mmCIF file of C-alpha atoms and ligand atoms in Angstrom:
data_model
loop_
_atom_site.group_PDB
_atom_site.id
_atom_site.type_symbol
_atom_site.label_atom_id
_atom_site.label_comp_id
_atom_site.label_asym_id
_atom_site.label_seq_id
_atom_site.Cartn_x
_atom_site.Cartn_y
_atom_site.Cartn_z
ATOM 1 C CA MET A 1 -1.364 11.994 -10.706
ATOM 2 C CA ARG A 2 0.383 10.454 -7.930
ATOM 3 C CA ASP A 3 -2.367 10.186 -6.294
ATOM 4 C CA ARG A 4 -4.507 8.061 -8.665
ATOM 5 C CA LEU A 5 -1.760 6.051 -9.696
ATOM 6 C CA LEU A 6 -1.241 4.723 -6.291
ATOM 7 C CA ALA A 7 -5.348 3.730 -6.349
ATOM 8 C CA ALA A 8 -4.653 2.359 -9.665
ATOM 9 C CA GLU A 9 -2.086 -0.205 -7.828
ATOM 10 C CA LYS A 10 -4.112 -3.634 -7.517
ATOM 11 C CA VAL A 11 -0.857 -6.531 -9.076
ATOM 12 C CA LYS A 12 2.290 -7.405 -6.524
ATOM 13 C CA ALA A 13 4.428 -9.767 -7.250
ATOM 14 C CA ILE A 14 6.954 -9.628 -3.816
ATOM 15 C CA GLU A 15 5.816 -8.948 -0.769
ATOM 16 C CA TRP A 16 9.180 -9.385 2.723
ATOM 17 C CA ARG A 17 7.024 -10.612 5.536
ATOM 18 C CA GLU A 18 8.489 -12.109 8.957
ATOM 19 C CA GLY A 19 11.896 -11.852 8.171
ATOM 20 C CA MET A 20 10.541 -13.862 4.727
ATOM 21 C CA LEU A 21 10.457 -13.505 0.839
ATOM 22 C CA TYR A 22 7.219 -14.374 -0.628
ATOM 23 C CA LEU A 23 7.661 -13.882 -4.881
ATOM 24 C CA LEU A 24 4.431 -14.522 -7.251
ATOM 25 C CA ASP A 25 5.007 -17.206 -9.834
ATOM 26 C CA GLN A 26 5.531 -15.902 -12.751
ATOM 27 C CA ARG A 27 6.022 -18.706 -14.922
ATOM 28 C CA VAL A 28 2.502 -20.219 -14.258
ATOM 29 C CA LEU A 29 0.771 -16.704 -14.440
ATOM 30 C CA PRO A 30 -1.951 -15.826 -15.014
ATOM 31 C CA ARG A 31 -3.563 -19.590 -14.766
ATOM 32 C CA GLU A 32 -2.579 -19.854 -11.839
ATOM 33 C CA GLU A 33 -2.215 -17.569 -9.075
ATOM 34 C CA THR A 34 0.541 -18.900 -7.050
ATOM 35 C CA TRP A 35 3.038 -17.730 -4.617
ATOM 36 C CA LEU A 36 5.985 -18.915 -3.247
ATOM 37 C CA ALA A 37 8.327 -18.785 0.235
ATOM 38 C CA TYR A 38 11.713 -17.759 0.095
ATOM 39 C CA ASP A 39 14.611 -18.554 3.890
ATOM 40 C CA SER A 40 17.663 -18.766 1.843
ATOM 41 C CA ALA A 41 20.111 -16.751 -0.271
ATOM 42 C CA ALA A 42 20.510 -19.755 -2.976
ATOM 43 C CA GLY A 43 17.229 -20.668 -2.844
ATOM 44 C CA VAL A 44 16.426 -16.056 -4.144
ATOM 45 C CA ALA A 45 18.851 -16.832 -6.784
ATOM 46 C CA ALA A 46 16.839 -20.360 -8.225
ATOM 47 C CA ALA A 47 13.472 -17.799 -8.365
ATOM 48 C CA ILE A 48 15.596 -15.558 -10.645
ATOM 49 C CA GLN A 49 17.300 -18.199 -12.717
ATOM 50 C CA SER A 50 13.714 -20.232 -13.207
ATOM 51 C CA MET A 51 11.976 -16.730 -13.858
ATOM 52 C CA VAL A 52 9.595 -17.151 -10.865
ATOM 53 C CA VAL A 53 10.618 -13.576 -10.344
ATOM 54 C CA ARG A 54 11.362 -11.769 -13.267
ATOM 55 C CA GLY A 55 12.263 -7.651 -14.608
ATOM 56 C CA ALA A 56 15.192 -6.139 -14.276
ATOM 57 C CA PRO A 57 13.630 -3.950 -11.373
ATOM 58 C CA ALA A 58 11.862 -7.047 -9.565
ATOM 59 C CA ILE A 59 15.364 -8.895 -9.998
ATOM 60 C CA GLY A 60 16.930 -6.616 -8.216
ATOM 61 C CA ILE A 61 14.897 -6.462 -5.168
ATOM 62 C CA ALA A 62 14.455 -10.394 -4.705
ATOM 63 C CA ALA A 63 18.821 -9.815 -4.489
ATOM 64 C CA ALA A 64 18.655 -7.907 -1.695
ATOM 65 C CA PHE A 65 16.046 -9.890 -0.170
ATOM 66 C CA GLY A 66 17.458 -13.000 -0.436
ATOM 67 C CA LEU A 67 21.051 -11.249 0.526
ATOM 68 C CA VAL A 68 19.527 -10.956 3.578
ATOM 69 C CA LEU A 69 18.169 -13.960 4.272
ATOM 70 C CA GLY A 70 22.320 -15.085 3.560
ATOM 71 C CA ALA A 71 23.358 -12.836 5.589
ATOM 72 C CA ARG A 72 20.474 -14.297 8.859
ATOM 73 C CA ALA A 73 21.939 -18.192 8.452
ATOM 74 C CA ARG A 74 25.852 -16.381 8.079
ATOM 75 C CA LEU A 75 24.804 -14.992 11.316
ATOM 76 C CA GLU A 76 23.482 -17.826 13.098
ATOM 77 C CA GLU A 77 26.486 -20.293 11.923
ATOM 78 C CA GLY A 78 28.714 -17.947 13.797
ATOM 79 C CA GLY A 79 32.222 -17.541 12.731
ATOM 80 C CA ASP A 80 33.686 -14.952 10.484
ATOM 81 C CA TRP A 81 29.807 -14.215 8.852
ATOM 82 C CA ARG A 82 30.899 -11.535 6.540
ATOM 83 C CA ALA A 83 33.768 -13.740 4.551
ATOM 84 C CA ALA A 84 31.075 -16.439 4.244
ATOM 85 C CA LEU A 85 27.834 -13.594 3.439
ATOM 86 C CA GLU A 86 30.281 -13.578 -0.238
ATOM 87 C CA SER A 87 29.606 -17.032 -1.209
ATOM 88 C CA ASP A 88 25.486 -15.795 -1.276
ATOM 89 C CA PHE A 89 26.230 -12.252 -3.211
ATOM 90 C CA LYS A 90 28.257 -14.577 -5.839
ATOM 91 C CA VAL A 91 25.340 -17.044 -5.976
ATOM 92 C CA LEU A 92 22.707 -13.916 -6.120
ATOM 93 C CA ALA A 93 25.372 -12.069 -8.893
ATOM 94 C CA ASP A 94 25.129 -15.596 -11.014
ATOM 95 C CA SER A 95 21.784 -15.680 -11.460
ATOM 96 C CA ARG A 96 21.428 -13.781 -14.382
ATOM 97 C CA PRO A 97 23.857 -11.747 -16.163
ATOM 98 C CA THR A 98 21.910 -9.184 -18.542
ATOM 99 C CA ALA A 99 19.964 -6.619 -16.119
ATOM 100 C CA VAL A 100 21.726 -4.799 -14.221
ATOM 101 C CA ASN A 101 19.575 -3.872 -11.259
ATOM 102 C CA LEU A 102 20.582 -6.982 -10.011
ATOM 103 C CA PHE A 103 24.343 -5.955 -9.607
ATOM 104 C CA TRP A 104 23.202 -2.237 -8.673
ATOM 105 C CA ALA A 105 21.499 -4.170 -5.868
ATOM 106 C CA LEU A 106 23.998 -6.129 -4.465
ATOM 107 C CA ASP A 107 26.743 -2.978 -5.063
ATOM 108 C CA ARG A 108 24.098 -1.436 -2.704
ATOM 109 C CA MET A 109 23.857 -3.288 0.568
ATOM 110 C CA ARG A 110 27.564 -3.969 -0.229
ATOM 111 C CA GLU A 111 28.382 -0.203 0.493
ATOM 112 C CA ARG A 112 26.401 -0.799 3.763
ATOM 113 C CA LEU A 113 27.789 -3.091 4.565
ATOM 114 C CA GLN A 114 30.975 -1.869 4.296
ATOM 115 C CA ARG A 115 29.445 0.927 6.442
ATOM 116 C CA LEU A 116 27.897 -0.596 9.446
ATOM 117 C CA LYS A 117 28.684 -0.139 12.970
ATOM 118 C CA ALA A 118 29.943 -2.481 15.485
ATOM 119 C CA SER A 119 26.503 -0.934 17.696
ATOM 120 C CA GLU A 120 24.157 -1.680 15.196
ATOM 121 C CA ASP A 121 22.461 -4.590 14.721
ATOM 122 C CA ALA A 122 24.007 -5.739 10.825
ATOM 123 C CA LEU A 123 20.435 -7.956 9.892
ATOM 124 C CA ALA A 124 18.363 -4.804 10.877
ATOM 125 C CA VAL A 125 20.140 -2.419 8.871
ATOM 126 C CA LEU A 126 19.733 -4.934 5.879
ATOM 127 C CA GLU A 127 16.596 -5.377 5.923
ATOM 128 C CA ALA A 128 16.112 -1.529 6.469
ATOM 129 C CA GLU A 129 18.273 -1.532 2.819
ATOM 130 C CA ALA A 130 16.798 -4.268 0.831
ATOM 131 C CA ILE A 131 13.044 -1.848 1.930
ATOM 132 C CA GLY A 132 14.623 1.312 0.854
ATOM 133 C CA ILE A 133 15.529 -0.388 -2.267
ATOM 134 C CA PHE A 134 11.722 -2.001 -2.582
ATOM 135 C CA ASP A 135 10.760 1.398 -1.936
ATOM 136 C CA SER A 136 12.430 3.781 -4.032
ATOM 137 C CA ASP A 137 11.856 1.802 -7.276
ATOM 138 C CA ARG A 138 8.054 2.377 -6.162
ATOM 139 C CA GLU A 139 8.996 5.566 -5.936
ATOM 140 C CA ALA A 140 10.433 6.374 -9.125
ATOM 141 C CA ASN A 141 8.256 4.134 -10.765
ATOM 142 C CA LEU A 142 5.315 6.950 -10.315
ATOM 143 C CA THR A 143 8.165 10.117 -11.409
ATOM 144 C CA MET A 144 8.802 8.265 -14.422
ATOM 145 C CA ALA A 145 4.621 7.434 -14.950
ATOM 146 C CA GLN A 146 4.049 11.354 -15.032
ATOM 147 C CA LEU A 147 6.978 11.710 -17.292
ATOM 148 C CA GLY A 148 5.847 10.108 -19.714
ATOM 149 C CA MET A 149 2.238 10.358 -19.497
ATOM 150 C CA GLU A 150 4.215 14.243 -19.929
ATOM 151 C CA LEU A 151 5.945 13.792 -22.989
ATOM 152 C CA ILE A 152 3.086 11.657 -24.774
ATOM 153 C CA ARG A 153 0.593 15.201 -24.247
ATOM 154 C CA LYS A 154 3.245 17.093 -25.703
ATOM 155 C CA HIS A 155 2.978 15.806 -28.958
ATOM 156 C CA GLN A 156 -0.142 14.671 -28.618
ATOM 157 C CA ASP A 157 -3.569 15.167 -27.880
ATOM 158 C CA GLY A 158 -6.478 12.713 -27.307
ATOM 159 C CA PRO A 159 -6.462 8.755 -27.339
ATOM 160 C CA GLN A 160 -2.748 7.841 -29.329
ATOM 161 C CA LYS A 161 -2.396 3.937 -30.533
ATOM 162 C CA LEU A 162 0.541 2.431 -27.723
ATOM 163 C CA LEU A 163 2.826 -0.797 -28.748
ATOM 164 C CA THR A 164 4.890 -2.678 -25.702
ATOM 165 C CA HIS A 165 7.255 -5.222 -25.679
ATOM 166 C CA CYS A 166 7.531 -7.760 -23.124
ATOM 167 C CA ASN A 167 6.224 -7.684 -18.917
ATOM 168 C CA THR A 168 7.399 -3.770 -17.697
ATOM 169 C CA GLY A 169 4.494 -3.293 -15.212
ATOM 170 C CA ALA A 170 3.935 -4.625 -11.674
ATOM 171 C CA LEU A 171 4.940 -7.348 -11.669
ATOM 172 C CA ALA A 172 8.136 -6.208 -13.481
ATOM 173 C CA THR A 173 9.105 -4.215 -10.332
ATOM 174 C CA GLY A 174 8.797 -2.946 -6.862
ATOM 175 C CA GLY A 175 5.717 -0.411 -8.164
ATOM 176 C CA PHE A 176 3.179 -0.887 -10.621
ATOM 177 C CA GLY A 177 5.535 -0.244 -14.024
ATOM 178 C CA THR A 178 8.258 1.503 -16.078
ATOM 179 C CA ALA A 179 7.369 1.565 -19.574
ATOM 180 C CA LEU A 180 3.652 -0.272 -18.249
ATOM 181 C CA GLY A 181 3.988 3.012 -15.412
ATOM 182 C CA VAL A 182 3.735 5.299 -18.476
ATOM 183 C CA ILE A 183 0.689 3.430 -20.490
ATOM 184 C CA ARG A 184 -1.256 3.365 -16.899
ATOM 185 C CA ALA A 185 -0.708 6.968 -16.082
ATOM 186 C CA ALA A 186 -1.575 8.006 -19.980
ATOM 187 C CA HIS A 187 -4.964 6.302 -19.921
ATOM 188 C CA LEU A 188 -5.651 7.451 -16.073
ATOM 189 C CA SER A 189 -4.830 10.710 -18.540
ATOM 190 C CA GLY A 190 -7.576 9.938 -21.298
ATOM 191 C CA LEU A 191 -4.234 8.825 -23.471
ATOM 192 C CA VAL A 192 -4.227 5.824 -24.940
ATOM 193 C CA GLU A 193 -6.750 4.720 -27.110
ATOM 194 C CA ARG A 194 -5.406 1.327 -27.994
ATOM 195 C CA VAL A 195 -1.616 -1.234 -26.469
ATOM 196 C CA TYR A 196 -0.917 -3.307 -28.674
ATOM 197 C CA ALA A 197 1.414 -5.767 -26.264
ATOM 198 C CA ASP A 198 3.679 -8.585 -28.575
ATOM 199 C CA GLU A 199 3.349 -12.020 -27.749
ATOM 200 C CA THR A 200 7.007 -11.744 -26.530
ATOM 201 C CA ARG A 201 8.393 -15.467 -27.240
ATOM 202 C CA PRO A 202 9.826 -17.925 -25.748
ATOM 203 C CA TRP A 203 8.769 -17.081 -22.643
ATOM 204 C CA LEU A 204 5.692 -14.708 -23.375
ATOM 205 C CA GLN A 205 5.473 -12.332 -20.956
ATOM 206 C CA GLY A 206 3.641 -10.021 -23.430
ATOM 207 C CA SER A 207 0.556 -12.742 -24.113
ATOM 208 C CA ARG A 208 1.152 -13.888 -20.109
ATOM 209 C CA LEU A 209 1.396 -10.915 -18.185
ATOM 210 C CA THR A 210 1.368 -8.039 -20.360
ATOM 211 C CA ALA A 211 -1.308 -8.520 -21.027
ATOM 212 C CA TRP A 212 -3.360 -9.851 -17.367
ATOM 213 C CA GLU A 213 -2.076 -6.363 -15.874
ATOM 214 C CA LEU A 214 -3.306 -3.922 -18.503
ATOM 215 C CA ALA A 215 -6.394 -5.979 -19.259
ATOM 216 C CA GLY A 216 -7.176 -5.330 -15.135
ATOM 217 C CA GLU A 217 -6.991 -2.847 -14.912
ATOM 218 C CA GLY A 218 -9.961 -1.995 -17.938
ATOM 219 C CA VAL A 219 -6.924 -0.676 -20.685
ATOM 220 C CA PRO A 220 -8.452 -1.423 -23.905
ATOM 221 C CA VAL A 221 -5.503 -4.103 -25.064
ATOM 222 C CA SER A 222 -4.796 -6.299 -28.483
ATOM 223 C CA LEU A 223 -1.916 -9.009 -28.283
ATOM 224 C CA ASN A 224 -0.348 -9.285 -30.951
ATOM 225 C CA ALA A 225 2.261 -12.309 -32.054
ATOM 226 C CA ASP A 226 5.779 -10.376 -32.045
ATOM 227 C CA SER A 227 6.620 -10.458 -35.893
ATOM 228 C CA ALA A 228 3.670 -8.532 -36.437
ATOM 229 C CA ALA A 229 4.689 -5.153 -35.096
ATOM 230 C CA ALA A 230 5.948 -3.682 -38.504
ATOM 231 C CA HIS A 231 2.649 -4.263 -40.184
ATOM 232 C CA LEU A 232 0.774 -2.774 -36.986
ATOM 233 C CA MET A 233 2.958 0.144 -36.998
ATOM 234 C CA LYS A 234 2.088 0.182 -40.877
ATOM 235 C CA THR A 235 -1.646 0.353 -41.096
ATOM 236 C CA GLU A 236 -3.054 0.958 -36.712
ATOM 237 C CA GLY A 237 -1.473 4.475 -36.034
ATOM 238 C CA ILE A 238 0.456 3.531 -33.832
ATOM 239 C CA THR A 239 2.174 6.465 -32.229
ATOM 240 C CA TRP A 240 4.601 5.201 -29.452
ATOM 241 C CA VAL A 241 6.592 2.223 -28.436
ATOM 242 C CA ILE A 242 7.095 1.535 -24.909
ATOM 243 C CA VAL A 243 9.873 0.045 -23.741
ATOM 244 C CA GLY A 244 11.156 -0.931 -20.298
ATOM 245 C CA ALA A 245 15.401 -1.929 -20.049
ATOM 246 C CA ASP A 246 17.776 -4.366 -18.836
ATOM 247 C CA ARG A 247 20.600 -2.029 -19.118
ATOM 248 C CA ILE A 248 21.341 1.105 -20.406
ATOM 249 C CA THR A 249 25.302 2.126 -21.742
ATOM 250 C CA ALA A 250 27.134 5.808 -20.914
ATOM 251 C CA ASN A 251 26.189 6.060 -24.392
ATOM 252 C CA GLY A 252 22.280 5.567 -23.995
ATOM 253 C CA ASP A 253 22.360 1.779 -26.134
ATOM 254 C CA VAL A 254 19.464 0.416 -24.246
ATOM 255 C CA ALA A 255 20.012 -3.868 -23.933
ATOM 256 C CA ASN A 256 15.939 -5.316 -23.528
ATOM 257 C CA LYS A 257 14.193 -8.121 -24.353
ATOM 258 C CA ILE A 258 14.670 -10.034 -27.085
ATOM 259 C CA GLY A 259 12.633 -7.666 -30.304
ATOM 260 C CA THR A 260 13.131 -4.068 -29.213
ATOM 261 C CA TYR A 261 15.598 -3.501 -31.339
ATOM 262 C CA GLN A 262 13.455 -4.664 -34.429
ATOM 263 C CA LEU A 263 10.557 -2.545 -32.854
ATOM 264 C CA ALA A 264 13.144 0.435 -32.867
ATOM 265 C CA VAL A 265 14.626 0.028 -37.148
ATOM 266 C CA ASN A 266 10.839 -0.112 -37.605
ATOM 267 C CA ALA A 267 9.231 2.038 -35.705
ATOM 268 C CA MET A 268 12.306 4.678 -37.177
ATOM 269 C CA HIS A 269 10.677 3.418 -40.741
ATOM 270 C CA HIS A 270 7.241 3.982 -40.071
ATOM 271 C CA GLY A 271 8.422 7.874 -38.178
ATOM 272 C CA VAL A 272 6.962 6.621 -35.283
ATOM 273 C CA ARG A 273 8.445 8.193 -31.655
ATOM 274 C CA PHE A 274 10.014 5.302 -29.264
ATOM 275 C CA MET A 275 10.663 5.690 -25.448
ATOM 276 C CA VAL A 276 12.399 3.771 -23.150
ATOM 277 C CA VAL A 277 11.706 3.904 -19.386
ATOM 278 C CA ALA A 278 14.242 2.594 -16.454
ATOM 279 C CA PRO A 279 14.980 3.729 -13.600
ATOM 280 C CA SER A 280 18.475 5.376 -12.995
ATOM 281 C CA SER A 281 19.438 1.838 -11.626
ATOM 282 C CA THR A 282 19.916 0.296 -14.573
ATOM 283 C CA ILE A 283 22.274 3.020 -16.079
ATOM 284 C CA ASP A 284 25.512 1.026 -16.434
ATOM 285 C CA MET A 285 27.693 4.532 -16.264
ATOM 286 C CA SER A 286 30.749 1.734 -16.183
ATOM 287 C CA LEU A 287 30.114 0.266 -20.012
ATOM 288 C CA GLU A 288 30.288 2.695 -22.664
ATOM 289 C CA ASP A 289 28.901 1.291 -25.187
ATOM 290 C CA GLY A 290 26.224 -1.146 -25.752
ATOM 291 C CA GLU A 291 29.124 -4.123 -27.186
ATOM 292 C CA ASP A 292 29.948 -4.466 -23.936
ATOM 293 C CA ILE A 293 26.499 -5.558 -22.263
ATOM 294 C CA PRO A 294 26.625 -9.253 -21.270
ATOM 295 C CA ILE A 295 23.689 -10.660 -23.406
ATOM 296 C CA GLU A 296 21.577 -13.779 -21.177
ATOM 297 C CA GLU A 297 21.667 -16.818 -23.935
ATOM 298 C CA ARG A 298 19.390 -19.579 -22.242
ATOM 299 C CA ASP A 299 18.436 -22.993 -22.728
ATOM 300 C CA GLY A 300 17.908 -24.035 -27.157
ATOM 301 C CA ARG A 301 14.300 -25.755 -25.367
ATOM 302 C CA GLU A 302 12.553 -23.039 -24.692
ATOM 303 C CA LEU A 303 12.928 -22.616 -28.112
ATOM 304 C CA LEU A 304 11.434 -26.123 -29.142
ATOM 305 C CA ASP A 305 9.544 -26.710 -26.691
ATOM 306 C CA ILE A 306 5.736 -25.552 -26.098
ATOM 307 C CA GLY A 307 5.003 -27.381 -22.636
ATOM 308 C CA GLY A 308 7.313 -29.556 -22.240
ATOM 309 C CA GLN A 309 6.436 -31.026 -25.748
ATOM 310 C CA ARG A 310 8.847 -31.243 -28.457
ATOM 311 C CA ILE A 311 7.168 -29.170 -30.994
ATOM 312 C CA ALA A 312 10.633 -28.159 -32.717
ATOM 313 C CA ALA A 313 12.726 -30.432 -35.957
ATOM 314 C CA ASP A 314 14.908 -31.712 -34.169
ATOM 315 C CA VAL A 315 17.836 -28.941 -34.740
ATOM 316 C CA HIS A 316 19.564 -26.363 -32.590
ATOM 317 C CA ALA A 317 18.668 -23.624 -31.122
ATOM 318 C CA VAL A 318 19.683 -19.714 -30.682
ATOM 319 C CA ASN A 319 17.961 -18.350 -27.446
ATOM 320 C CA PRO A 320 19.754 -14.534 -26.813
ATOM 321 C CA VAL A 321 16.982 -12.866 -24.708
ATOM 322 C CA PHE A 322 18.393 -9.851 -24.469
ATOM 323 C CA ASP A 323 19.419 -7.104 -27.575
ATOM 324 C CA VAL A 324 21.000 -3.855 -27.854
ATOM 325 C CA THR A 325 18.574 -0.700 -29.243
ATOM 326 C CA PRO A 326 21.586 1.573 -30.969
ATOM 327 C CA ALA A 327 21.414 4.433 -28.572
ATOM 328 C CA ASP A 328 20.368 6.815 -32.126
ATOM 329 C CA LEU A 329 17.435 5.139 -32.368
ATOM 330 C CA ILE A 330 16.005 6.024 -28.979
ATOM 331 C CA ASP A 331 13.942 9.329 -29.333
ATOM 332 C CA ALA A 332 12.981 9.294 -24.636
ATOM 333 C CA ILE A 333 15.116 8.139 -22.171
ATOM 334 C CA ILE A 334 12.546 8.398 -19.654
ATOM 335 C CA THR A 335 14.231 8.041 -14.937
ATOM 336 C CA GLU A 336 13.431 8.944 -12.364
ATOM 337 C CA LYS A 337 15.652 11.652 -12.558
ATOM 338 C CA GLY A 338 14.361 13.203 -16.181
ATOM 339 C CA ILE A 339 13.947 12.712 -19.641
ATOM 340 C CA VAL A 340 16.971 12.537 -21.682
ATOM 341 C CA GLU A 341 15.762 13.203 -25.738
ATOM 342 C CA ARG A 342 17.304 11.468 -28.162
ATOM 343 C CA PRO A 343 20.881 10.225 -25.943
ATOM 344 C CA ASP A 344 23.559 10.497 -26.290
ATOM 345 C CA ALA A 345 26.685 10.559 -23.327
ATOM 346 C CA ALA A 346 27.317 14.224 -22.930
ATOM 347 C CA LYS A 347 23.409 14.260 -22.120
ATOM 348 C CA MET A 348 23.428 10.769 -20.525
ATOM 349 C CA ALA A 349 26.179 11.948 -17.955
ATOM 350 C CA GLN A 350 24.393 14.930 -16.807
ATOM 351 C CA LEU A 351 21.152 13.072 -16.015
ATOM 352 C CA MET A 352 23.609 10.697 -13.856
ATOM 353 C CA CYS A 353 24.806 14.300 -12.028
ATOM 354 C CA ARG A 354 21.301 14.997 -10.854
ATOM 355 C CA LYS A 355 19.172 14.078 -8.266
ATOM 356 C CA ARG A 356 16.608 12.461 -8.254
ATOM 357 C CA LEU A 357 12.837 14.381 -9.210
ATOM 358 C CA HIS A 358 10.816 13.542 -5.924
HETATM 359 O O1 LIG B 401 13.561 -12.087 -19.590
HETATM 360 P P1 LIG B 401 12.943 -10.631 -17.762
HETATM 361 O O2 LIG B 401 11.020 -10.917 -17.814
HETATM 362 O O3 LIG B 401 13.128 -10.812 -17.177
HETATM 363 O O4 LIG B 401 12.859 -9.608 -19.342
HETATM 364 C C1 LIG B 401 12.458 -8.721 -18.358
HETATM 365 C C2 LIG B 401 12.539 -7.065 -19.933
HETATM 366 O O5 LIG B 401 13.371 -7.442 -20.837
HETATM 367 C C3 LIG B 401 12.089 -5.861 -19.447
HETATM 368 O O6 LIG B 401 11.392 -5.772 -20.031
HETATM 369 C C4 LIG B 401 13.492 -5.390 -18.079
HETATM 370 O O7 LIG B 401 13.834 -5.926 -17.494
HETATM 371 C C5 LIG B 401 12.353 -4.111 -17.736
HETATM 372 S S1 LIG B 401 11.739 -4.240 -16.540
HETATM 373 C C6 LIG B 401 10.734 -3.152 -15.502
#
């Protein structure tokens, strides 16, 4: 399965080449495929904030390379470059608040910096660490795809109707995806009749990105308005909702794209299984439960305008872009360390003690 998955890998959104970071501009996909080049930490932070790059693992990878770019500039400036680098850590950490992968990646870079020996080339060490973060996410995607697909096969044989939300594919990760990786593996195993992709207002990650990735690989996909999901669960025989995550707390609560929570409530009502797929870099054991997850609130204009054109009445718009699904609505969390079924604090703690499976 790993080889077949690797062979199916077509889309990528992040490239590190000759000391520059290249990002596929996700704001204009699928209309345009434009790559933007970055050579500074502040530039990468702005790319994260403005959604050039998005998706929890991809944000973490981009931030790690942003830090490498910051370190290069600080070393060139001379003086106390490590003290100066603190402002690059800060600008990157301030770019978006919810996806913990961002802070995880920056912590990992800091930790490597703290272990730096006088004999080592600081820039080469930081670059290797960022590349390691990128590569290990790709590996984690492969493992999770296999595990998630096997879980579907354990419950059903034959092609299933699956529903997903937001974009969790190659565009959102270092490989070919978390939830979308499972869906890809299920497709290659003959377990997919159709994927329903929620449109995902207001950024349209579902209609612009997920539908584009799946259609590009010949996976049967139908686009639906977010508000159609409950009706589709009732009428279409959907067996699984499969989503990614931006932060999972110690008790198994899951923050993900706004609208995920209502999907989980509806899935429970309709007897549809609910699967969350995320690498362990998305798990934040420092938070007891989802109450404490910072939920990003973006500019109301994202709801009031479409394509720069005002479409709404002139009112205040509330625009939280993530929500929290309580652990008791989740059937399974798939990570590269293994599967947690019906998550709770004890099972999450046990999972985090395990090594990655491959
Ligand atoms: O605002 P976005 O597009 O960064 O939100 C992305 C999501 O909510 C994804 O579901 C999540 O990051 C998992 S991506 C593998």
